[in-house]
mmCIF file of N, CA, C and O in Angstrom:
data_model
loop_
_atom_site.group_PDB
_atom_site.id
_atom_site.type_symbol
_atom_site.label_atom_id
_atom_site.label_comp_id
_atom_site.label_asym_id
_atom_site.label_seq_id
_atom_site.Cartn_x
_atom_site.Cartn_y
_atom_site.Cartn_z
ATOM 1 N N UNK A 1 19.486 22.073 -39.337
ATOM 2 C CA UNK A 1 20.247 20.848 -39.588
ATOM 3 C C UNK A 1 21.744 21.126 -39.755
ATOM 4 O O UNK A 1 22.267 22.091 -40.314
ATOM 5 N N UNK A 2 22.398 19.950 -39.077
ATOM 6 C CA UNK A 2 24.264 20.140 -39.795
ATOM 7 C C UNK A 2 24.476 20.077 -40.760
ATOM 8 O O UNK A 2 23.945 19.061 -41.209
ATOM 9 N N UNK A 3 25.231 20.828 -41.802
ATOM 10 C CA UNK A 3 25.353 20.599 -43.068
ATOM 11 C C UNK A 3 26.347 19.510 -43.327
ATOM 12 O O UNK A 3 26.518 18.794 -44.314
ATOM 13 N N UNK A 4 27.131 19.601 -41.837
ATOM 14 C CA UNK A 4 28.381 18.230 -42.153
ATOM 15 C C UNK A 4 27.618 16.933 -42.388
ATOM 16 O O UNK A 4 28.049 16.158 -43.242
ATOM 17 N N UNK A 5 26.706 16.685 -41.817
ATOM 18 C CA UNK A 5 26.182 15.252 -41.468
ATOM 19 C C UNK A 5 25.563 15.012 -42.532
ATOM 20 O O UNK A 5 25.548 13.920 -43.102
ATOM 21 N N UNK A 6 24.746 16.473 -43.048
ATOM 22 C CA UNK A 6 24.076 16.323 -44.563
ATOM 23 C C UNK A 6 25.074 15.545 -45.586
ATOM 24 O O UNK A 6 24.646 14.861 -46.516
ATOM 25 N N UNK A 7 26.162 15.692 -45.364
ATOM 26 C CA UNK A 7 27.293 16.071 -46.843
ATOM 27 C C UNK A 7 27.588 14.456 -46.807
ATOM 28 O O UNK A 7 27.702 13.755 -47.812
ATOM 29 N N UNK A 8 27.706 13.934 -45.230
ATOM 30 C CA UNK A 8 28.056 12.830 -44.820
ATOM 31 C C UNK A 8 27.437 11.754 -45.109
ATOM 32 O O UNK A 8 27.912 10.648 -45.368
ATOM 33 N N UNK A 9 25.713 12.288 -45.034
ATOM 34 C CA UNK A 9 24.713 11.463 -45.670
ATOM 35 C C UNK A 9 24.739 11.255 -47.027
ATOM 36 O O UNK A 9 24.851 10.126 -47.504
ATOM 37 N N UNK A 10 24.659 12.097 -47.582
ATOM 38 C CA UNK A 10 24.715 12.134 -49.627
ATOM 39 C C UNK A 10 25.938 11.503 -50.057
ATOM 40 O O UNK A 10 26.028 11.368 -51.277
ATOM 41 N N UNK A 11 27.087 11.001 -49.229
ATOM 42 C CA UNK A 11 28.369 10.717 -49.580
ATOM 43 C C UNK A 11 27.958 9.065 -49.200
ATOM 44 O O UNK A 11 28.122 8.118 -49.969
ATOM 45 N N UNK A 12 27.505 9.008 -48.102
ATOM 46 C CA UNK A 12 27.041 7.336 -47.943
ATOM 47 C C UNK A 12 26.319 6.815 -48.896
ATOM 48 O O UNK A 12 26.600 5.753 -49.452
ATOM 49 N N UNK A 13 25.153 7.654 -49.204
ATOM 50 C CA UNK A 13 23.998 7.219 -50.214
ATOM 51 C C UNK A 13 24.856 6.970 -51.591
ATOM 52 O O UNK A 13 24.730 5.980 -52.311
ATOM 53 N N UNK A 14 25.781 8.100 -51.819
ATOM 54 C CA UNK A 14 26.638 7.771 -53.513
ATOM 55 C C UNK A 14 27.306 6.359 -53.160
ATOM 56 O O UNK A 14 27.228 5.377 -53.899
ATOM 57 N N UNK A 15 28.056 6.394 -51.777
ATOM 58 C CA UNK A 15 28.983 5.129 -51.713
ATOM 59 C C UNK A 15 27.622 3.796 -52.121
ATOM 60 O O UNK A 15 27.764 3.122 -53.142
ATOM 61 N N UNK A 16 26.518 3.601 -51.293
ATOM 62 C CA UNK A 16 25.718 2.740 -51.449
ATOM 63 C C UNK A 16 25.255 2.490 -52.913
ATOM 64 O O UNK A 16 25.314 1.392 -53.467
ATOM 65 N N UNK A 17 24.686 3.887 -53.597
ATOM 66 C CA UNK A 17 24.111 3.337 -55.075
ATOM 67 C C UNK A 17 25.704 2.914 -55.913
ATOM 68 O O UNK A 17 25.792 2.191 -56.905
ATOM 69 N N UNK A 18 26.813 3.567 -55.216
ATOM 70 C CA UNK A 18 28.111 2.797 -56.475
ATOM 71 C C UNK A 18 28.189 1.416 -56.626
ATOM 72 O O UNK A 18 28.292 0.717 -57.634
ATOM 73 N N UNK A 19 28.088 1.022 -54.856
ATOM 74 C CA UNK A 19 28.287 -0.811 -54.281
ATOM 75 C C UNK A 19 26.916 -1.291 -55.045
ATOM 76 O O UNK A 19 27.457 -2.361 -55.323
ATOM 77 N N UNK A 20 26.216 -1.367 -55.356
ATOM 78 C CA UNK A 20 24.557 -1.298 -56.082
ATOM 79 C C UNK A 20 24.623 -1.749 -57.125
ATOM 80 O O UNK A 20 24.152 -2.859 -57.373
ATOM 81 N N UNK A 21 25.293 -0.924 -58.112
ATOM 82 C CA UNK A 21 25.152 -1.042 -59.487
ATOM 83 C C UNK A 21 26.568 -1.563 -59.415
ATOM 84 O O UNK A 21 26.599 -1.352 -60.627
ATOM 85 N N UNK A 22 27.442 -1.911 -59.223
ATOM 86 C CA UNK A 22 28.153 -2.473 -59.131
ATOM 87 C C UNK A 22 28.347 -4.284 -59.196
ATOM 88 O O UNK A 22 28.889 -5.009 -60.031
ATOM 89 N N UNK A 23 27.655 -4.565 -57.946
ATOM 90 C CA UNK A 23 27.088 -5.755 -57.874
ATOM 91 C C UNK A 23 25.904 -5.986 -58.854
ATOM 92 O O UNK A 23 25.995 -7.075 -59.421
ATOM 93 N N UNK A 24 24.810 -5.244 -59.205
ATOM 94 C CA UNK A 24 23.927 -5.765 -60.039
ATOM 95 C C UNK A 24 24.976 -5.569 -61.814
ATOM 96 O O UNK A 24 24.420 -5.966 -62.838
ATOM 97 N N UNK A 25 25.921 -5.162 -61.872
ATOM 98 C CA UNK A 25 26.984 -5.267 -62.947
ATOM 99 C C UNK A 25 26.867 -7.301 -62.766
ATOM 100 O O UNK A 25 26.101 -8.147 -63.226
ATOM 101 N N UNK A 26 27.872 -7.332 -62.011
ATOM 102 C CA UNK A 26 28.310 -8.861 -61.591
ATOM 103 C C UNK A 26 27.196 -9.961 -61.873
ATOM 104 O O UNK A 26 27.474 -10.992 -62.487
ATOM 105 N N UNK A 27 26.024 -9.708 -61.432
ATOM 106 C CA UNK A 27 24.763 -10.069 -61.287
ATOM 107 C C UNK A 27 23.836 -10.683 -62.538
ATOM 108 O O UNK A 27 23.278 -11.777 -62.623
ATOM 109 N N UNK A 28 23.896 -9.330 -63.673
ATOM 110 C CA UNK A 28 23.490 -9.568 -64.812
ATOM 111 C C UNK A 28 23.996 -9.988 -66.085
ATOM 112 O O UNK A 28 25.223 -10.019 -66.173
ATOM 113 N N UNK A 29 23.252 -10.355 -67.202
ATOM 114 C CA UNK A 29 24.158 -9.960 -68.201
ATOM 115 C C UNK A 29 23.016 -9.570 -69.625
ATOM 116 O O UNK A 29 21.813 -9.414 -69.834
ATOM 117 N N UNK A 30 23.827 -9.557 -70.078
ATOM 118 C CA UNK A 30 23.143 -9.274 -71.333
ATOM 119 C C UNK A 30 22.876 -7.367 -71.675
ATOM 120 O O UNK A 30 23.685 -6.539 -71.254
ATOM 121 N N UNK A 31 21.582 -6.961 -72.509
ATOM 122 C CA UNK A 31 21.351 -5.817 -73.034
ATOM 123 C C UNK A 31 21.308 -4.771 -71.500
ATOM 124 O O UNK A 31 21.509 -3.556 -71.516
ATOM 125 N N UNK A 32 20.917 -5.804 -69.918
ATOM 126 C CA UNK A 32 20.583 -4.948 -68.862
ATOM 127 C C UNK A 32 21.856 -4.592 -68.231
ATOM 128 O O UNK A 32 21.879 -3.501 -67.661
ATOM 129 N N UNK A 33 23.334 -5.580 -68.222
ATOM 130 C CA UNK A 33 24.219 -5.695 -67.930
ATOM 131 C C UNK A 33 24.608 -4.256 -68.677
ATOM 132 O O UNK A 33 25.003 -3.343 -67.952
ATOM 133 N N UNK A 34 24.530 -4.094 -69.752
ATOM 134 C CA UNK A 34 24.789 -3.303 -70.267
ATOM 135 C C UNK A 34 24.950 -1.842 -69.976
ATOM 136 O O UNK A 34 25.906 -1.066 -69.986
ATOM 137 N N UNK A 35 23.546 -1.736 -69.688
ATOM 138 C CA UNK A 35 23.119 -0.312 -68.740
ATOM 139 C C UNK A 35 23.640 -0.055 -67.877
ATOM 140 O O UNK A 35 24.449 0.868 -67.780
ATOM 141 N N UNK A 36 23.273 -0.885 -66.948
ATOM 142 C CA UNK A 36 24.168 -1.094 -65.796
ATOM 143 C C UNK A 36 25.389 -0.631 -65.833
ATOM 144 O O UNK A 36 25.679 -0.183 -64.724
ATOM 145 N N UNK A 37 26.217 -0.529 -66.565
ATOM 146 C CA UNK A 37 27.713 -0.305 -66.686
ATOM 147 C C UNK A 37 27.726 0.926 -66.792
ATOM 148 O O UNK A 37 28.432 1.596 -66.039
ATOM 149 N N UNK A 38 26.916 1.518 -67.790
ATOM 150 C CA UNK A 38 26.880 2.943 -68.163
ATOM 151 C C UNK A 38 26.462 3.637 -66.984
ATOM 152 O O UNK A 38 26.641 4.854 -66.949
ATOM 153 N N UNK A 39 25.766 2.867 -65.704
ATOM 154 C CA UNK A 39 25.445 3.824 -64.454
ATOM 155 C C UNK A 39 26.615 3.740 -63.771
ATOM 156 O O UNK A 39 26.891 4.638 -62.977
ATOM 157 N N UNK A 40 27.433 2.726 -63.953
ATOM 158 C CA UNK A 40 28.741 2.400 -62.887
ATOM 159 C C UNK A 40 29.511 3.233 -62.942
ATOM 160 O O UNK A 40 29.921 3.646 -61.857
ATOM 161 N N UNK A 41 30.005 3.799 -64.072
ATOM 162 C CA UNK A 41 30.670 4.637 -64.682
ATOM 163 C C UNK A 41 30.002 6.333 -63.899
ATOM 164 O O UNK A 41 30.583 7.004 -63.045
ATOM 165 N N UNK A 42 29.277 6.493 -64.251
ATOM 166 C CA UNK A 42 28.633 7.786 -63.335
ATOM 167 C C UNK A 42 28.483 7.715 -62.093
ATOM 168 O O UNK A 42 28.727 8.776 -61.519
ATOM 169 N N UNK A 43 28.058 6.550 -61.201
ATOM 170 C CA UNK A 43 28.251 6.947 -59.806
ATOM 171 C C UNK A 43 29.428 6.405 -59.607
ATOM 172 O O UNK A 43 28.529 6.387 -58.766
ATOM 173 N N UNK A 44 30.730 5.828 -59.438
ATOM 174 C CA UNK A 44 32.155 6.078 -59.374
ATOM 175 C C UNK A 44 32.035 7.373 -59.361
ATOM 176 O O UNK A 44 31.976 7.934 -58.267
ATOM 177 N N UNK A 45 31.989 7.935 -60.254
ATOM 178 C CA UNK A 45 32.812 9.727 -60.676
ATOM 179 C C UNK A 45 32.332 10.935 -59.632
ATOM 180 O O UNK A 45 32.986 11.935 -59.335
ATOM 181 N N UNK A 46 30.830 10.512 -59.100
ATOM 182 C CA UNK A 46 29.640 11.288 -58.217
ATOM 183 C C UNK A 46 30.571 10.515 -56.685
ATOM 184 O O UNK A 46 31.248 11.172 -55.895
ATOM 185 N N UNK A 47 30.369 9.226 -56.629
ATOM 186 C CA UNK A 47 31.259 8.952 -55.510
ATOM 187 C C UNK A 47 32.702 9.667 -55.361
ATOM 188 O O UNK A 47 33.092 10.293 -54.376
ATOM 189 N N UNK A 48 33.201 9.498 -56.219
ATOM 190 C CA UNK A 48 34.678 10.186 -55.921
ATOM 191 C C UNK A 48 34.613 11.901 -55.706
ATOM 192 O O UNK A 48 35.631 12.533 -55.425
ATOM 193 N N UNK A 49 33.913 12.241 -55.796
ATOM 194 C CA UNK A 49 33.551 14.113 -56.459
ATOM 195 C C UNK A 49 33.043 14.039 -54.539
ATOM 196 O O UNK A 49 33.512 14.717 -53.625
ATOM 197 N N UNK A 50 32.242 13.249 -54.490
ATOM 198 C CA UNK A 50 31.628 13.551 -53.159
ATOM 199 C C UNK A 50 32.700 13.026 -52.053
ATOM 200 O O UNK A 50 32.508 13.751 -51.077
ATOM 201 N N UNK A 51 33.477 12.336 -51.825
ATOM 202 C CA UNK A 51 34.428 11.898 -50.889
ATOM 203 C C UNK A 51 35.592 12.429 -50.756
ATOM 204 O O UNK A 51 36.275 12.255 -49.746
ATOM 205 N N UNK A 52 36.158 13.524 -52.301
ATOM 206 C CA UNK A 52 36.681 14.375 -52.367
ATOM 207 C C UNK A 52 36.209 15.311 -50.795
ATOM 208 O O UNK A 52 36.843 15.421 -49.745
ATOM 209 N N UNK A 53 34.699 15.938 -51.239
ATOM 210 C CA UNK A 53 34.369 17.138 -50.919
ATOM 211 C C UNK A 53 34.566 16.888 -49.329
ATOM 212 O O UNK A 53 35.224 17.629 -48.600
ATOM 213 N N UNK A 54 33.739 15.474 -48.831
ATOM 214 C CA UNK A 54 33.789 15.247 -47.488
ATOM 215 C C UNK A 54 34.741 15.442 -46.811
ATOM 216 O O UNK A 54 34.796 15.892 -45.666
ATOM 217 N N UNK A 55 35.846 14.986 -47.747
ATOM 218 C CA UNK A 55 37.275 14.676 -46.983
ATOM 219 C C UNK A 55 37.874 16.050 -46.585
ATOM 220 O O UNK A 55 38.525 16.211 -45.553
ATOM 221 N N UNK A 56 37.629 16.939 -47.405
ATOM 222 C CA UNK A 56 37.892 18.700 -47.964
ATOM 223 C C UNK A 56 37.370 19.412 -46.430
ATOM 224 O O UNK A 56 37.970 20.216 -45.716
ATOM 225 N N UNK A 57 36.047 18.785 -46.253
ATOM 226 C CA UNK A 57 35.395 19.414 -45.334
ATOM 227 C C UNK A 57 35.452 19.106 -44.112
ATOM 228 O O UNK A 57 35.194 19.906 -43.213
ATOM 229 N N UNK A 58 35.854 17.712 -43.903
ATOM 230 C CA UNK A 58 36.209 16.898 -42.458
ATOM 231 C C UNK A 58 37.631 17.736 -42.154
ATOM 232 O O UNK A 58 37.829 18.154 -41.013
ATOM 233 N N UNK A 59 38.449 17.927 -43.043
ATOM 234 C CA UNK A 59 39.407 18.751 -42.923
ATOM 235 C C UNK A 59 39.778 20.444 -42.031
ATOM 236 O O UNK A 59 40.632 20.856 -41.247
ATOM 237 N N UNK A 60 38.470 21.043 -42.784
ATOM 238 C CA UNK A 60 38.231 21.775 -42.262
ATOM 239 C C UNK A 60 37.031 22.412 -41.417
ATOM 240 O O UNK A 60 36.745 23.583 -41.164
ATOM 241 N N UNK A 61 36.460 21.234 -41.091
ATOM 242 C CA UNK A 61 35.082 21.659 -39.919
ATOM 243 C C UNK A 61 35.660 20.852 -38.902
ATOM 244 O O UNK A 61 35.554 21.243 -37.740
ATOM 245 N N UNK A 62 36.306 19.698 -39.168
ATOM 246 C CA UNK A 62 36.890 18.805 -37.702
ATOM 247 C C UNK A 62 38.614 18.856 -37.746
ATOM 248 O O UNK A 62 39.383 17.954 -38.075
ATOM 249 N N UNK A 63 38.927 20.266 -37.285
ATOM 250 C CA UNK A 63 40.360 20.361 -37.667
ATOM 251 C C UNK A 63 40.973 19.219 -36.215
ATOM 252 O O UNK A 63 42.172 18.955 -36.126
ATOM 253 N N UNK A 64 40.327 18.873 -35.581
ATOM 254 C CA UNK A 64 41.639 18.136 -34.364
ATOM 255 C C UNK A 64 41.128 16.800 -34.292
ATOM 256 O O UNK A 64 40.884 16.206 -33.242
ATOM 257 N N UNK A 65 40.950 16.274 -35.653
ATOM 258 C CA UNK A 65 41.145 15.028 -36.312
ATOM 259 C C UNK A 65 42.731 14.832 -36.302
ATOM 260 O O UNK A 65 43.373 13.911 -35.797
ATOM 261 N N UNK A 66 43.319 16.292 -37.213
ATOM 262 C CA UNK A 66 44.478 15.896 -37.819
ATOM 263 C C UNK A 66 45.652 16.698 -36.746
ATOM 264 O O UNK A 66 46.693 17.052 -37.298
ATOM 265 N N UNK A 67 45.527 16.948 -35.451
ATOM 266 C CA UNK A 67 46.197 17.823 -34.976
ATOM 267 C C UNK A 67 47.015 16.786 -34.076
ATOM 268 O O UNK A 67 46.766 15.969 -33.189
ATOM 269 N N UNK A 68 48.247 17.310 -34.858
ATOM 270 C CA UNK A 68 49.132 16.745 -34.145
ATOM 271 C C UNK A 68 50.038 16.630 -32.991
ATOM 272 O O UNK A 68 50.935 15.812 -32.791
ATOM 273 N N UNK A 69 49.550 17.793 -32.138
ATOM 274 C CA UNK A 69 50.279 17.814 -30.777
ATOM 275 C C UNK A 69 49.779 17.249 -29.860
ATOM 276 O O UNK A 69 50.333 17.245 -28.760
#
């Protein structure tokens, strides 16, 4: 398997569960609303950590993305 596409996949899946709990934030309220928040807070941080890495790695596995001649 590619490990890029792997990295690419686990970075979609974080983007998806962030948009997730996000909206079920909006969605609810009360003691579940609650929870909810406390997951929002952790996948943000897992999303950002992972889009970091992608970006790190698109960088350097697809260098003539950024090539400028």
């Amino acid at each position: 398997p590619n490990p890029y596409a792997i990295l690419v996949g686990f970075t979609t899946l974080a983007l998806i569960i962030m948009h997730s709990n996000i909206y079920l934030v909006m969605k609810t309220e009360g003691a579940l609303q609650k929870q909810i928040k406390g997951w929002v807070k952790h996948t943000i941080a897992v999303f950002a950590v992972m889009y970091g890495v992608t970006t790190v790695a698109t960088l350097l596995y697809v260098p003539n993305l950024v090539d400028l001649t």
